[in-house]
Each structure stands twice: as C-alpha cells, then as structure tokens.
mmCIF file of C-alpha atoms and ligand atoms in Angstrom:
data_model
loop_
_atom_site.group_PDB
_atom_site.id
_atom_site.type_symbol
_atom_site.label_atom_id
_atom_site.label_comp_id
_atom_site.label_asym_id
_atom_site.label_seq_id
_atom_site.Cartn_x
_atom_site.Cartn_y
_atom_site.Cartn_z
ATOM 1 C CA UNK T 1 0.000 0.000 0.000
ATOM 2 C CA UNK T 2 1.295 3.464 -0.938
ATOM 3 C CA UNK T 3 0.776 6.249 1.574
ATOM 4 C CA UNK T 4 1.535 9.681 0.098
ATOM 5 C CA UNK T 5 2.838 12.315 2.510
ATOM 6 C CA UNK T 6 -0.109 14.568 1.646
ATOM 7 C CA UNK T 7 -2.993 14.401 -0.816
ATOM 8 C CA UNK T 8 -4.716 17.764 -1.254
ATOM 9 C CA UNK T 9 -7.504 16.251 -3.358
ATOM 10 C CA UNK T 10 -9.009 14.556 -0.294
ATOM 11 C CA UNK T 11 -10.178 17.682 1.578
ATOM 12 C CA UNK T 12 -11.766 19.031 -1.601
ATOM 13 C CA UNK T 13 -13.449 15.693 -2.283
ATOM 14 C CA UNK T 14 -15.050 15.684 1.190
ATOM 15 C CA UNK T 15 -16.404 19.235 0.842
ATOM 16 C CA UNK T 16 -16.957 19.347 -2.894
ATOM 17 C CA UNK T 17 -20.629 20.332 -2.894
ATOM 18 C CA UNK T 18 -20.217 23.099 -0.332
ATOM 19 C CA UNK T 19 -17.038 24.468 -1.911
ATOM 20 C CA UNK T 20 -18.528 24.439 -5.403
ATOM 21 C CA UNK T 21 -21.587 26.314 -4.114
ATOM 22 C CA UNK T 22 -19.399 28.900 -2.383
ATOM 23 C CA UNK T 23 -17.329 29.438 -5.521
ATOM 24 C CA UNK T 24 -20.461 29.795 -7.693
ATOM 25 C CA UNK T 25 -21.915 32.308 -5.235
ATOM 26 C CA UNK T 26 -18.781 34.490 -5.553
ATOM 27 C CA UNK T 27 -18.495 34.112 -9.325
ATOM 28 C CA UNK T 28 -22.044 35.354 -9.770
ATOM 29 C CA UNK T 29 -21.754 38.169 -7.237
ATOM 30 C CA UNK T 30 -19.550 40.589 -9.167
ATOM 31 C CA UNK T 31 -17.610 41.257 -5.921
ATOM 32 C CA UNK T 32 -14.133 39.743 -6.061
ATOM 33 C CA UNK T 33 -12.198 41.790 -3.482
ATOM 34 C CA UNK T 34 -13.255 43.411 -0.185
ATOM 35 C CA UNK T 35 -16.788 42.040 -0.247
ATOM 36 C CA UNK T 36 -19.126 40.169 2.089
ATOM 37 C CA UNK T 37 -17.144 36.898 2.075
ATOM 38 C CA UNK T 38 -14.007 38.604 3.419
ATOM 39 C CA UNK T 39 -15.984 40.406 6.113
ATOM 40 C CA UNK T 40 -17.779 37.248 7.161
ATOM 41 C CA UNK T 41 -14.586 35.195 7.172
ATOM 42 C CA UNK T 42 -12.778 37.772 9.312
ATOM 43 C CA UNK T 43 -15.638 37.771 11.830
ATOM 44 C CA UNK T 44 -15.846 33.983 11.875
ATOM 45 C CA UNK T 45 -12.090 33.433 12.197
ATOM 46 C CA UNK T 46 -11.776 36.054 14.967
ATOM 47 C CA UNK T 47 -14.624 34.300 16.818
ATOM 48 C CA UNK T 48 -12.975 30.907 16.270
ATOM 49 C CA UNK T 49 -9.727 32.210 17.816
ATOM 50 C CA UNK T 50 -11.559 34.053 20.657
ATOM 51 C CA UNK T 51 -9.865 37.186 19.319
ATOM 52 C CA UNK T 52 -11.337 40.679 19.044
ATOM 53 C CA UNK T 53 -10.144 41.412 15.494
ATOM 54 C CA UNK T 54 -9.037 39.534 12.392
ATOM 55 C CA UNK T 55 -7.402 41.168 9.382
ATOM 56 C CA UNK T 56 -6.956 38.834 6.416
ATOM 57 C CA UNK T 57 -4.096 39.339 3.949
ATOM 58 C CA UNK T 58 -2.426 37.647 0.990
ATOM 59 C CA UNK T 59 -0.285 35.053 2.818
ATOM 60 C CA UNK T 60 1.202 34.111 6.178
ATOM 61 C CA UNK T 61 4.633 35.605 5.583
ATOM 62 C CA UNK T 62 3.274 39.020 4.686
ATOM 63 C CA UNK T 63 0.965 38.860 7.729
ATOM 64 C CA UNK T 64 4.075 38.832 9.955
ATOM 65 C CA UNK T 65 5.712 41.543 7.876
ATOM 66 C CA UNK T 66 2.705 43.861 8.173
ATOM 67 C CA UNK T 67 2.597 43.391 11.946
ATOM 68 C CA UNK T 68 6.256 44.435 12.190
ATOM 69 C CA UNK T 69 5.588 47.479 9.995
ATOM 70 C CA UNK T 70 2.516 48.423 12.012
ATOM 71 C CA UNK T 71 4.636 48.204 15.207
ATOM 72 C CA UNK T 72 7.222 50.441 13.515
ATOM 73 C CA UNK T 73 9.917 47.759 13.668
ATOM 74 C CA UNK T 74 12.588 48.377 11.033
ATOM 75 C CA UNK T 75 16.252 49.128 10.340
ATOM 76 C CA UNK T 76 18.423 49.095 13.480
ATOM 77 C CA UNK T 77 15.938 46.901 15.374
ATOM 78 C CA UNK T 78 16.346 43.280 16.421
ATOM 79 C CA UNK T 79 13.661 40.617 16.625
ATOM 80 C CA UNK T 80 14.123 37.329 18.481
ATOM 81 C CA UNK T 81 13.143 34.303 16.372
ATOM 82 C CA UNK T 82 13.522 30.546 16.831
ATOM 83 C CA UNK T 83 16.678 29.036 15.339
ATOM 84 C CA UNK T 84 14.488 26.067 14.375
ATOM 85 C CA UNK T 85 11.592 27.282 12.210
ATOM 86 C CA UNK T 86 10.474 27.726 8.618
ATOM 87 C CA UNK T 87 12.439 30.334 6.631
ATOM 88 C CA UNK T 88 9.420 32.700 6.460
ATOM 89 C CA UNK T 89 9.703 33.677 10.145
ATOM 90 C CA UNK T 90 13.193 35.111 9.620
ATOM 91 C CA UNK T 91 12.397 36.494 6.160
ATOM 92 C CA UNK T 92 9.545 38.657 7.485
ATOM 93 C CA UNK T 93 11.938 40.292 9.977
ATOM 94 C CA UNK T 94 14.510 40.917 7.249
ATOM 95 C CA UNK T 95 11.837 42.254 4.888
ATOM 96 C CA UNK T 96 11.227 45.254 7.166
ATOM 97 C CA UNK T 97 14.969 45.877 7.509
ATOM 98 C CA UNK T 98 15.299 44.524 11.056
ATOM 99 C CA UNK T 99 17.719 41.802 12.174
ATOM 100 C CA UNK T 100 16.502 38.314 13.135
ATOM 101 C CA UNK T 101 18.280 37.105 16.301
ATOM 102 C CA UNK T 102 17.942 33.332 16.672
ATOM 103 C CA UNK T 103 17.335 31.529 19.961
ATOM 104 C CA UNK T 104 17.621 27.766 20.295
ATOM 105 C CA UNK T 105 14.643 25.447 20.967
ATOM 106 C CA UNK T 106 13.619 23.222 23.854
ATOM 107 C CA UNK T 107 14.538 19.730 22.740
ATOM 108 C CA UNK T 108 11.253 18.083 23.700
ATOM 109 C CA UNK T 109 8.752 20.466 22.104
ATOM 110 C CA UNK T 110 11.233 21.811 19.508
ATOM 111 C CA UNK T 111 9.827 25.288 20.231
ATOM 112 C CA UNK T 112 11.554 28.488 21.392
ATOM 113 C CA UNK T 113 13.187 27.832 24.784
ATOM 114 C CA UNK T 114 12.112 30.580 27.219
ATOM 115 C CA UNK T 115 15.200 29.924 29.371
ATOM 116 C CA UNK T 116 17.475 31.050 26.532
ATOM 117 C CA UNK T 117 15.653 34.206 25.452
ATOM 118 C CA UNK T 118 16.930 36.740 27.970
ATOM 119 C CA UNK T 119 20.575 36.221 26.970
ATOM 120 C CA UNK T 120 19.629 37.345 23.437
ATOM 121 C CA UNK T 121 17.892 40.583 24.470
ATOM 122 C CA UNK T 122 19.815 43.799 23.693
ATOM 123 C CA UNK T 123 18.839 47.495 23.792
ATOM 124 C CA UNK T 124 17.829 47.111 20.121
ATOM 125 C CA UNK T 125 15.426 44.206 20.665
ATOM 126 C CA UNK T 126 11.822 45.105 19.841
ATOM 127 C CA UNK T 127 9.907 41.845 19.654
ATOM 128 C CA UNK T 128 9.926 38.109 20.310
ATOM 129 C CA UNK T 129 8.377 35.773 17.719
ATOM 130 C CA UNK T 130 7.378 32.422 19.206
ATOM 131 C CA UNK T 131 6.458 29.971 16.437
ATOM 132 C CA UNK T 132 3.913 27.293 17.313
ATOM 133 C CA UNK T 133 5.871 24.848 15.211
ATOM 134 C CA UNK T 134 4.315 21.627 13.910
ATOM 135 C CA UNK T 135 1.025 22.665 15.596
ATOM 136 C CA UNK T 136 2.499 22.556 19.135
ATOM 137 C CA UNK T 137 1.955 25.734 21.149
ATOM 138 C CA UNK T 138 5.119 27.483 22.347
ATOM 139 C CA UNK T 139 5.389 28.232 26.089
ATOM 140 C CA UNK T 140 3.692 31.650 25.994
ATOM 141 C CA UNK T 141 3.526 32.427 29.727
ATOM 142 C CA UNK T 142 7.263 32.751 30.479
ATOM 143 C CA UNK T 143 7.805 34.351 27.063
ATOM 144 C CA UNK T 144 5.179 36.972 27.909
ATOM 145 C CA UNK T 145 6.863 37.706 31.265
ATOM 146 C CA UNK T 146 10.246 38.252 29.598
ATOM 147 C CA UNK T 147 8.623 40.506 26.997
ATOM 148 C CA UNK T 148 6.924 42.539 29.722
ATOM 149 C CA UNK T 149 10.149 42.915 31.699
ATOM 150 C CA UNK T 150 11.962 44.326 28.655
ATOM 151 C CA UNK T 151 9.092 46.195 26.974
ATOM 152 C CA UNK T 152 8.982 43.899 23.927
ATOM 153 C CA UNK T 153 6.081 42.923 21.675
ATOM 154 C CA UNK T 154 5.152 39.237 21.374
ATOM 155 C CA UNK T 155 4.198 38.423 17.783
ATOM 156 C CA UNK T 156 3.128 34.786 17.423
ATOM 157 C CA UNK T 157 3.747 32.915 14.188
ATOM 158 C CA UNK T 158 0.731 30.579 14.272
ATOM 159 C CA UNK T 159 0.975 29.498 10.623
ATOM 160 C CA UNK T 160 0.951 25.840 11.713
ATOM 161 C CA UNK T 161 -1.355 26.087 14.718
ATOM 162 C CA UNK T 162 -4.951 26.976 13.739
ATOM 163 C CA UNK T 163 -7.080 25.887 16.674
ATOM 164 C CA UNK T 164 -4.291 24.809 19.036
ATOM 165 C CA UNK T 165 -4.720 25.670 22.703
ATOM 166 C CA UNK T 166 -2.234 26.889 25.317
ATOM 167 C CA UNK T 167 -3.417 26.321 28.895
ATOM 168 C CA UNK T 168 -6.930 25.844 27.556
ATOM 169 C CA UNK T 169 -7.008 29.096 25.526
ATOM 170 C CA UNK T 170 -6.975 29.184 21.766
ATOM 171 C CA UNK T 171 -3.800 30.397 20.108
ATOM 172 C CA UNK T 172 -4.583 34.015 19.222
ATOM 173 C CA UNK T 173 -6.995 34.559 22.144
ATOM 174 C CA UNK T 174 -5.887 37.754 23.873
ATOM 175 C CA UNK T 175 -2.706 38.016 21.761
ATOM 176 C CA UNK T 176 -1.188 41.311 20.700
ATOM 177 C CA UNK T 177 -0.792 39.603 17.317
ATOM 178 C CA UNK T 178 -0.907 36.029 16.066
ATOM 179 C CA UNK T 179 -0.372 35.443 12.365
ATOM 180 C CA UNK T 180 -1.798 32.576 10.328
ATOM 181 C CA UNK T 181 -1.149 31.126 6.884
ATOM 182 C CA UNK T 182 -3.829 29.515 4.721
ATOM 183 C CA UNK T 183 -1.322 27.899 2.350
ATOM 184 C CA UNK T 184 -3.125 24.845 0.915
ATOM 185 C CA UNK T 185 -1.314 22.275 3.081
ATOM 186 C CA UNK T 186 -1.915 24.064 6.398
ATOM 187 C CA UNK T 187 -4.584 22.824 8.848
ATOM 188 C CA UNK T 188 -6.891 25.518 7.461
ATOM 189 C CA UNK T 189 -5.892 25.755 3.812
ATOM 190 C CA UNK T 190 -7.192 27.858 0.932
ATOM 191 C CA UNK T 191 -7.160 26.858 -2.743
ATOM 192 C CA UNK T 192 -4.154 29.113 -3.179
ATOM 193 C CA UNK T 193 -2.517 31.676 -0.916
ATOM 194 C CA UNK T 194 -4.009 33.393 2.097
ATOM 195 C CA UNK T 195 -3.101 34.665 5.542
ATOM 196 C CA UNK T 196 -4.438 36.592 8.516
ATOM 197 C CA UNK T 197 -3.562 38.394 11.724
ATOM 198 C CA UNK T 198 -5.718 38.191 14.833
ATOM 199 C CA UNK T 199 -5.275 40.806 17.537
ATOM 200 C CA UNK T 200 -6.835 42.165 20.712
ATOM 201 C CA UNK T 201 -5.733 45.670 19.687
ATOM 202 C CA UNK T 202 -8.192 47.747 17.623
ATOM 203 C CA UNK T 203 -5.547 50.332 16.683
ATOM 204 C CA UNK T 204 -3.175 47.651 15.413
ATOM 205 C CA UNK T 205 -6.015 46.089 13.391
ATOM 206 C CA UNK T 206 -6.717 49.482 11.825
ATOM 207 C CA UNK T 207 -3.024 49.902 10.914
ATOM 208 C CA UNK T 208 -3.037 46.460 9.291
ATOM 209 C CA UNK T 209 -6.173 47.300 7.292
ATOM 210 C CA UNK T 210 -4.437 50.401 5.974
ATOM 211 C CA UNK T 211 -1.239 48.571 5.172
ATOM 212 C CA UNK T 212 -2.856 45.751 3.220
ATOM 213 C CA UNK T 213 -4.430 48.233 0.809
ATOM 214 C CA UNK T 214 -1.980 50.955 -0.334
ATOM 215 C CA UNK T 215 -2.296 52.800 2.949
ATOM 216 C CA UNK T 216 -5.827 53.882 2.161
ATOM 217 C CA UNK T 217 -9.088 53.727 4.061
ATOM 218 C CA UNK T 218 -10.910 55.850 1.509
ATOM 219 C CA UNK T 219 -10.215 55.043 -2.138
ATOM 220 C CA UNK T 220 -7.382 57.213 -3.578
ATOM 221 C CA UNK T 221 -6.581 58.780 -0.187
ATOM 222 C CA UNK T 222 -3.272 57.305 0.987
ATOM 223 C CA UNK T 223 -2.271 57.822 4.621
ATOM 224 C CA UNK T 224 0.882 55.689 4.796
ATOM 225 C CA UNK T 225 3.333 54.281 2.242
ATOM 226 C CA UNK T 226 2.265 50.679 1.700
ATOM 227 C CA UNK T 227 1.690 48.099 -0.997
ATOM 228 C CA UNK T 228 -1.245 45.748 -1.287
ATOM 229 C CA UNK T 229 -1.797 42.206 -0.059
ATOM 230 C CA UNK T 230 -5.357 40.954 0.019
ATOM 231 C CA UNK T 231 -7.427 37.843 0.608
ATOM 232 C CA UNK T 232 -9.860 37.647 -2.313
ATOM 233 C CA UNK T 233 -13.542 36.751 -2.112
ATOM 234 C CA UNK T 234 -13.084 33.296 -3.646
ATOM 235 C CA UNK T 235 -10.496 32.261 -1.065
ATOM 236 C CA UNK T 236 -12.515 33.800 1.782
ATOM 237 C CA UNK T 237 -15.633 31.893 0.699
ATOM 238 C CA UNK T 238 -13.713 28.600 0.505
ATOM 239 C CA UNK T 239 -12.057 29.230 3.882
ATOM 240 C CA UNK T 240 -15.486 29.825 5.463
ATOM 241 C CA UNK T 241 -16.572 26.352 4.353
ATOM 242 C CA UNK T 242 -13.385 24.762 5.651
ATOM 243 C CA UNK T 243 -13.390 26.693 8.944
ATOM 244 C CA UNK T 244 -16.665 24.962 9.858
ATOM 245 C CA UNK T 245 -14.782 21.636 9.623
ATOM 246 C CA UNK T 246 -11.555 22.700 11.307
ATOM 247 C CA UNK T 247 -12.250 21.310 14.787
ATOM 248 C CA UNK T 248 -13.420 17.995 13.381
ATOM 249 C CA UNK T 249 -10.398 17.755 11.076
ATOM 250 C CA UNK T 250 -8.003 18.685 13.897
ATOM 251 C CA UNK T 251 -9.616 15.945 16.021
ATOM 252 C CA UNK T 252 -8.984 13.468 13.207
ATOM 253 C CA UNK T 253 -5.325 14.565 13.104
ATOM 254 C CA UNK T 254 -5.127 14.026 16.890
ATOM 255 C CA UNK T 255 -6.497 10.513 16.515
ATOM 256 C CA UNK T 256 -3.742 9.682 14.010
ATOM 257 C CA UNK T 257 -1.108 11.256 16.291
ATOM 258 C CA UNK T 258 -2.494 9.258 19.236
ATOM 259 C CA UNK T 259 -2.041 6.036 17.316
ATOM 260 C CA UNK T 260 1.543 6.899 16.321
ATOM 261 C CA UNK T 261 2.377 7.867 19.915
ATOM 262 C CA UNK T 262 1.009 4.575 21.245
ATOM 263 C CA UNK T 263 2.103 2.222 18.501
ATOM 264 C CA UNK T 264 5.616 3.610 17.961
ATOM 265 C CA UNK T 265 6.475 4.258 21.620
ATOM 266 C CA UNK T 266 8.757 1.247 21.946
ATOM 267 C CA UNK T 267 10.719 1.653 18.701
ATOM 268 C CA UNK T 268 14.449 1.810 19.519
ATOM 269 C CA UNK T 269 16.298 4.926 18.427
ATOM 270 C CA UNK T 270 13.139 6.789 17.473
ATOM 271 C CA UNK T 271 12.233 9.928 19.419
ATOM 272 C CA UNK T 272 8.547 10.833 19.273
ATOM 273 C CA UNK T 273 7.242 14.392 19.696
ATOM 274 C CA UNK T 274 6.739 15.459 23.322
ATOM 275 C CA UNK T 275 3.464 17.149 24.238
ATOM 276 C CA UNK T 276 3.825 19.661 27.077
ATOM 277 C CA UNK T 277 1.239 19.299 29.874
ATOM 278 C CA UNK T 278 -0.229 22.742 29.048
ATOM 279 C CA UNK T 279 -0.561 22.072 25.335
ATOM 280 C CA UNK T 280 -3.425 20.962 23.099
ATOM 281 C CA UNK T 281 -1.572 20.640 19.802
ATOM 282 C CA UNK T 282 -3.258 20.416 16.399
ATOM 283 C CA UNK T 283 -0.665 18.147 14.787
ATOM 284 C CA UNK T 284 0.046 20.078 11.627
ATOM 285 C CA UNK T 285 2.998 17.702 11.346
ATOM 286 C CA UNK T 286 4.016 14.560 13.207
ATOM 287 C CA UNK T 287 7.782 14.869 13.476
ATOM 288 C CA UNK T 288 9.946 12.031 14.745
ATOM 289 C CA UNK T 289 13.674 12.200 15.344
ATOM 290 C CA UNK T 290 16.379 9.644 14.615
ATOM 291 C CA UNK T 291 20.144 9.599 14.318
ATOM 292 C CA UNK T 292 19.562 7.392 11.282
ATOM 293 C CA UNK T 293 17.045 9.743 9.680
ATOM 294 C CA UNK T 294 18.237 9.459 6.074
ATOM 295 C CA UNK T 295 18.264 5.654 6.184
ATOM 296 C CA UNK T 296 14.841 5.620 7.823
ATOM 297 C CA UNK T 297 13.446 7.931 5.145
ATOM 298 C CA UNK T 298 14.868 5.734 2.397
ATOM 299 C CA UNK T 299 13.424 2.537 3.875
ATOM 300 C CA UNK T 300 10.029 4.153 4.340
ATOM 301 C CA UNK T 301 10.107 5.301 0.718
ATOM 302 C CA UNK T 302 10.928 1.708 -0.232
ATOM 303 C CA UNK T 303 7.841 0.586 1.698
ATOM 304 C CA UNK T 304 5.692 3.158 -0.147
ATOM 305 C CA UNK T 305 5.447 5.669 2.708
ATOM 306 C CA UNK T 306 6.023 9.307 1.768
ATOM 307 C CA UNK T 307 7.825 11.510 4.287
ATOM 308 C CA UNK T 308 9.259 15.038 4.289
ATOM 309 C CA UNK T 309 11.892 16.889 6.307
ATOM 310 C CA UNK T 310 10.814 20.078 8.098
ATOM 311 C CA UNK T 311 13.362 21.535 7.570
ATOM 312 C CA UNK T 312 16.514 20.062 6.008
ATOM 313 C CA UNK T 313 18.696 23.207 6.194
ATOM 314 C CA UNK T 314 18.735 25.360 9.335
ATOM 315 C CA UNK T 315 17.851 28.938 8.358
ATOM 316 C CA UNK T 316 21.221 30.365 9.517
ATOM 317 C CA UNK T 317 23.109 27.996 7.190
ATOM 318 C CA UNK T 318 20.910 28.635 4.144
ATOM 319 C CA UNK T 319 22.644 30.716 1.453
ATOM 320 C CA UNK T 320 20.130 33.473 2.231
ATOM 321 C CA UNK T 321 21.476 33.937 5.780
ATOM 322 C CA UNK T 322 24.956 32.370 5.647
ATOM 323 C CA UNK T 323 27.418 34.667 7.388
ATOM 324 C CA UNK T 324 30.872 34.313 8.980
ATOM 325 C CA UNK T 325 29.307 35.521 12.265
ATOM 326 C CA UNK T 326 27.151 32.429 12.390
ATOM 327 C CA UNK T 327 29.109 29.459 11.040
ATOM 328 C CA UNK T 328 28.165 25.779 11.187
ATOM 329 C CA UNK T 329 28.201 24.728 14.835
ATOM 330 C CA UNK T 330 26.968 28.088 16.131
ATOM 331 C CA UNK T 331 23.373 26.894 16.675
ATOM 332 C CA UNK T 332 23.930 23.221 17.467
ATOM 333 C CA UNK T 333 20.371 22.338 18.490
ATOM 334 C CA UNK T 334 18.851 23.700 15.290
ATOM 335 C CA UNK T 335 21.569 21.967 13.306
ATOM 336 C CA UNK T 336 20.968 18.627 15.032
ATOM 337 C CA UNK T 337 17.212 18.891 14.492
ATOM 338 C CA UNK T 338 17.741 19.639 10.790
ATOM 339 C CA UNK T 339 19.850 16.470 10.566
ATOM 340 C CA UNK T 340 17.493 14.221 12.532
ATOM 341 C CA UNK T 341 13.827 15.212 12.038
ATOM 342 C CA UNK T 342 11.418 13.354 9.786
ATOM 343 C CA UNK T 343 7.719 14.070 9.244
ATOM 344 C CA UNK T 344 5.391 11.072 8.919
ATOM 345 C CA UNK T 345 2.140 11.354 6.960
ATOM 346 C CA UNK T 346 -0.647 12.901 9.050
ATOM 347 C CA UNK T 347 -3.923 14.552 8.191
ATOM 348 C CA UNK T 348 -7.692 14.347 8.556
ATOM 349 C CA UNK T 349 -7.994 12.110 5.517
ATOM 350 C CA UNK T 350 -5.482 9.408 6.397
ATOM 351 C CA UNK T 351 -7.403 6.141 6.687
ATOM 352 C CA UNK T 352 -6.975 3.585 9.464
ATOM 353 C CA UNK T 353 -5.367 1.234 6.974
ATOM 354 C CA UNK T 354 -2.925 3.916 5.882
ATOM 355 C CA UNK T 355 -1.939 4.518 9.520
ATOM 356 C CA UNK T 356 -1.502 0.725 9.908
ATOM 357 C CA UNK T 357 0.817 0.796 6.884
ATOM 358 C CA UNK T 358 2.905 3.685 8.242
ATOM 359 C CA UNK T 359 3.227 2.028 11.676
ATOM 360 C CA UNK T 360 4.229 -1.283 10.098
ATOM 361 C CA UNK T 361 6.746 0.409 7.804
ATOM 362 C CA UNK T 362 8.383 2.368 10.660
ATOM 363 C CA UNK T 363 8.545 -0.721 12.872
ATOM 364 C CA UNK T 364 9.951 -2.731 9.973
ATOM 365 C CA UNK T 365 12.587 -0.123 9.216
HETATM 366 C C1 PLP R 1 3.646 28.390 6.165
HETATM 367 C C2 PLP R 1 4.421 29.188 7.148
HETATM 368 C C3 PLP R 1 4.623 30.567 7.023
HETATM 369 C C4 PLP R 1 4.301 31.342 5.780
HETATM 370 O O1 PLP R 1 3.086 31.201 5.258
HETATM 371 P P1 PLP R 1 2.802 31.548 3.704
HETATM 372 O O2 PLP R 1 1.325 31.638 3.668
HETATM 373 O O3 PLP R 1 3.383 30.453 2.896
HETATM 374 O O4 PLP R 1 3.468 32.870 3.440
HETATM 375 C C5 PLP R 1 5.224 31.264 8.057
HETATM 376 N N1 PLP R 1 5.666 30.630 9.150
HETATM 377 C C6 PLP R 1 5.544 29.307 9.311
HETATM 378 C C7 PLP R 1 6.033 28.669 10.551
HETATM 379 C C8 PLP R 1 4.929 28.533 8.305
HETATM 380 O O5 PLP R 1 4.822 27.216 8.463
#
C-alpha cells in the first residue's frame, strides 16, 4: 500500500458540494475583493480564535511583515526568532529591515526555549516571535513575562497552529498579534494563498487594514506608504466552508497522532514528539527524530510511505542567511534537528489502513 505524505484532493473531495456552491456564489456576485465573504470570514475566524479582530491578507509571511511594519519595527531593530523554524519567520523580519536574532529550541517540544531568550535581548530588541511549530503551542507564559520585563512585543507565528490551545485558551486569544497562513497544506488551507492576523488591539487592526491596501481607508486617499496584499472573495468563501470543519479535522489529526504515539512508543532509536502538559496541539505535522534519519526515510520510501523533512537546512546555514558571524556549529540544536527530524504522513484524511501501513513500515525499518 502506498501512503503519500499529503494528498490535497481529499479535503476538496469531502467538501466538494459546499465548496462548489461557495465558488459559484462568488463568481455570480460581481464582488471579487473586499466584499461580504471577506468580512464574514474575518468575523468567523476572529470568533474561532476568541480574538477581538481579524485582518486577512495575501499570505502568512506578509501577515508577519505587516505586523512588524505596524509596530514600527525596522532598520536598526532586532527581533528574536527561533533558530528552528520555517524560513518565512526570519524572512519577514529581514523584509522590514530589522535583524533576526535566533534563539535555540527546547529539545522536547522543539519550540523556542524561554530559558534562553533573555541572553539574546539587547537594547535594540523590539519583539519576540514564538512559532507554534508543527502545531504545538510554544510556552507563551514565560515568554510573555520576559517581553513585559523588557518592553517587547510578542508576535506569534501561528501558521501551523490553527485551533491549538495553550493552557486551555486558543492560540490568538488575547494576543497582541498572532499570524496565520492559509497555504493549501496548512490545517486551514485555501485553494491558493491566504493569511491573517488576529489581535486584541483595535488600533493595530486598523493599521493592518491600511497597510494591506496601499495605505488607504478611503479610495485614492493614501495615509501611509504601503503596498497591497489581500485575501480575495473566492479564497474567503472557501475558507469559510473549511473553517466549519476545522475542529473535526483537527480531532482526526489528533487521533492519528495518538495512534503513532502509542504504537511507535517502543521503537528503539526513534524519538517521538513530546506534548507539554499545558498544550493541546493540532498536529500540523508529526515529526519524529532519529540519528539514522536518512536511512529511515529511504526505507520508508521503499515501503511506499512518503515523508518530508521540516526543515533540512537550518535557516542560519541557508545561502540566504549564511554569514561568517554564524558558522556551522553556532546553533547546534537547530543543526541537530535539521539532521534528525522526519515528518510522517498525518492529516484528517489518512485512513486507518494507511496509519496501519505507516506504523508497520516504521517498525519494519
Ligand atoms: C507556512 C508558514 C509561514 C508562511 O506562510 P505563507 O502563507 O506560505 O506565506 C510562516 N511561518 C511558518 C512557521 C509557516 O509554516
């Protein structure tokens, strides 16, 4: 049996009638940007996150970038980011002219280690960006205390964590800013690009609304220098359909993760993801760790099981960020994770038999 890492046809197949109806409704409406679907989606996603405001934009990376701009973070400023994350987290900091300052992860959760943050704070630091990587919430309470002590903003990169909970509260609930991506493979995925920011702060939301639309509130009246980045009506309408299924689909992901955690617990040399006691993760990815990662990946491929590596090159060693100040060996935890992590197939549409096949293949390898 072949188990692909991800099959994006399955979510569409399950919701085909509803999605087709939503698309037809928009096509016939004559409103393709800034219409009723966007407004309704923003209200519904804010409510889902228990957040006061939602501002939808063109993608998850630009959502982070706009938050930094709205907070007036730019050249000369530093922003603390995880050493172990997707490239986009660092790129958004660089895009506004600020400097990403990496901090190493906790080994168990693979998320930003609060105990290491304070050593990275300087007089130029403006913000901390915890990433809820793989759908596991970062430890927000101690991070918030450090931010308060030093007068820093906490901007959460929640691109992989739609619906996750930290100490019982939704990611985004009460946040200054949490940014989401609706890239097709994310837990809440559009049929193309999309992103959003949720915030408790009405003034920040207003700044973001300006900055996603050429700095204008009133057509042809431009208050700040800004480009455009918008979520169109088609994507908003599709996301509204999928949002209604998000909790159910996250529960299905959890069931798959539960099986992996139980049925792979005794496999020698395989480290399974740790779930912190305060976390309700949404299992965007199920990431195991092994010293023999490359061999394991090859054997799984031989058994028909698709896997991916998130991420194979630590951001600081990518050509984009390579610098003599930060050579190989300078962020050893991120470098070890890049060498050892492997993502098994997970998703709401993985069948019981497919999970059986993955478990058997991993045990056999
Ligand atoms: C997907 C992702 C992003 C960027 O989202 P896009 O919509 O692709 O721009 C940012 N951060 C993390 C952690 C992501 O996984």
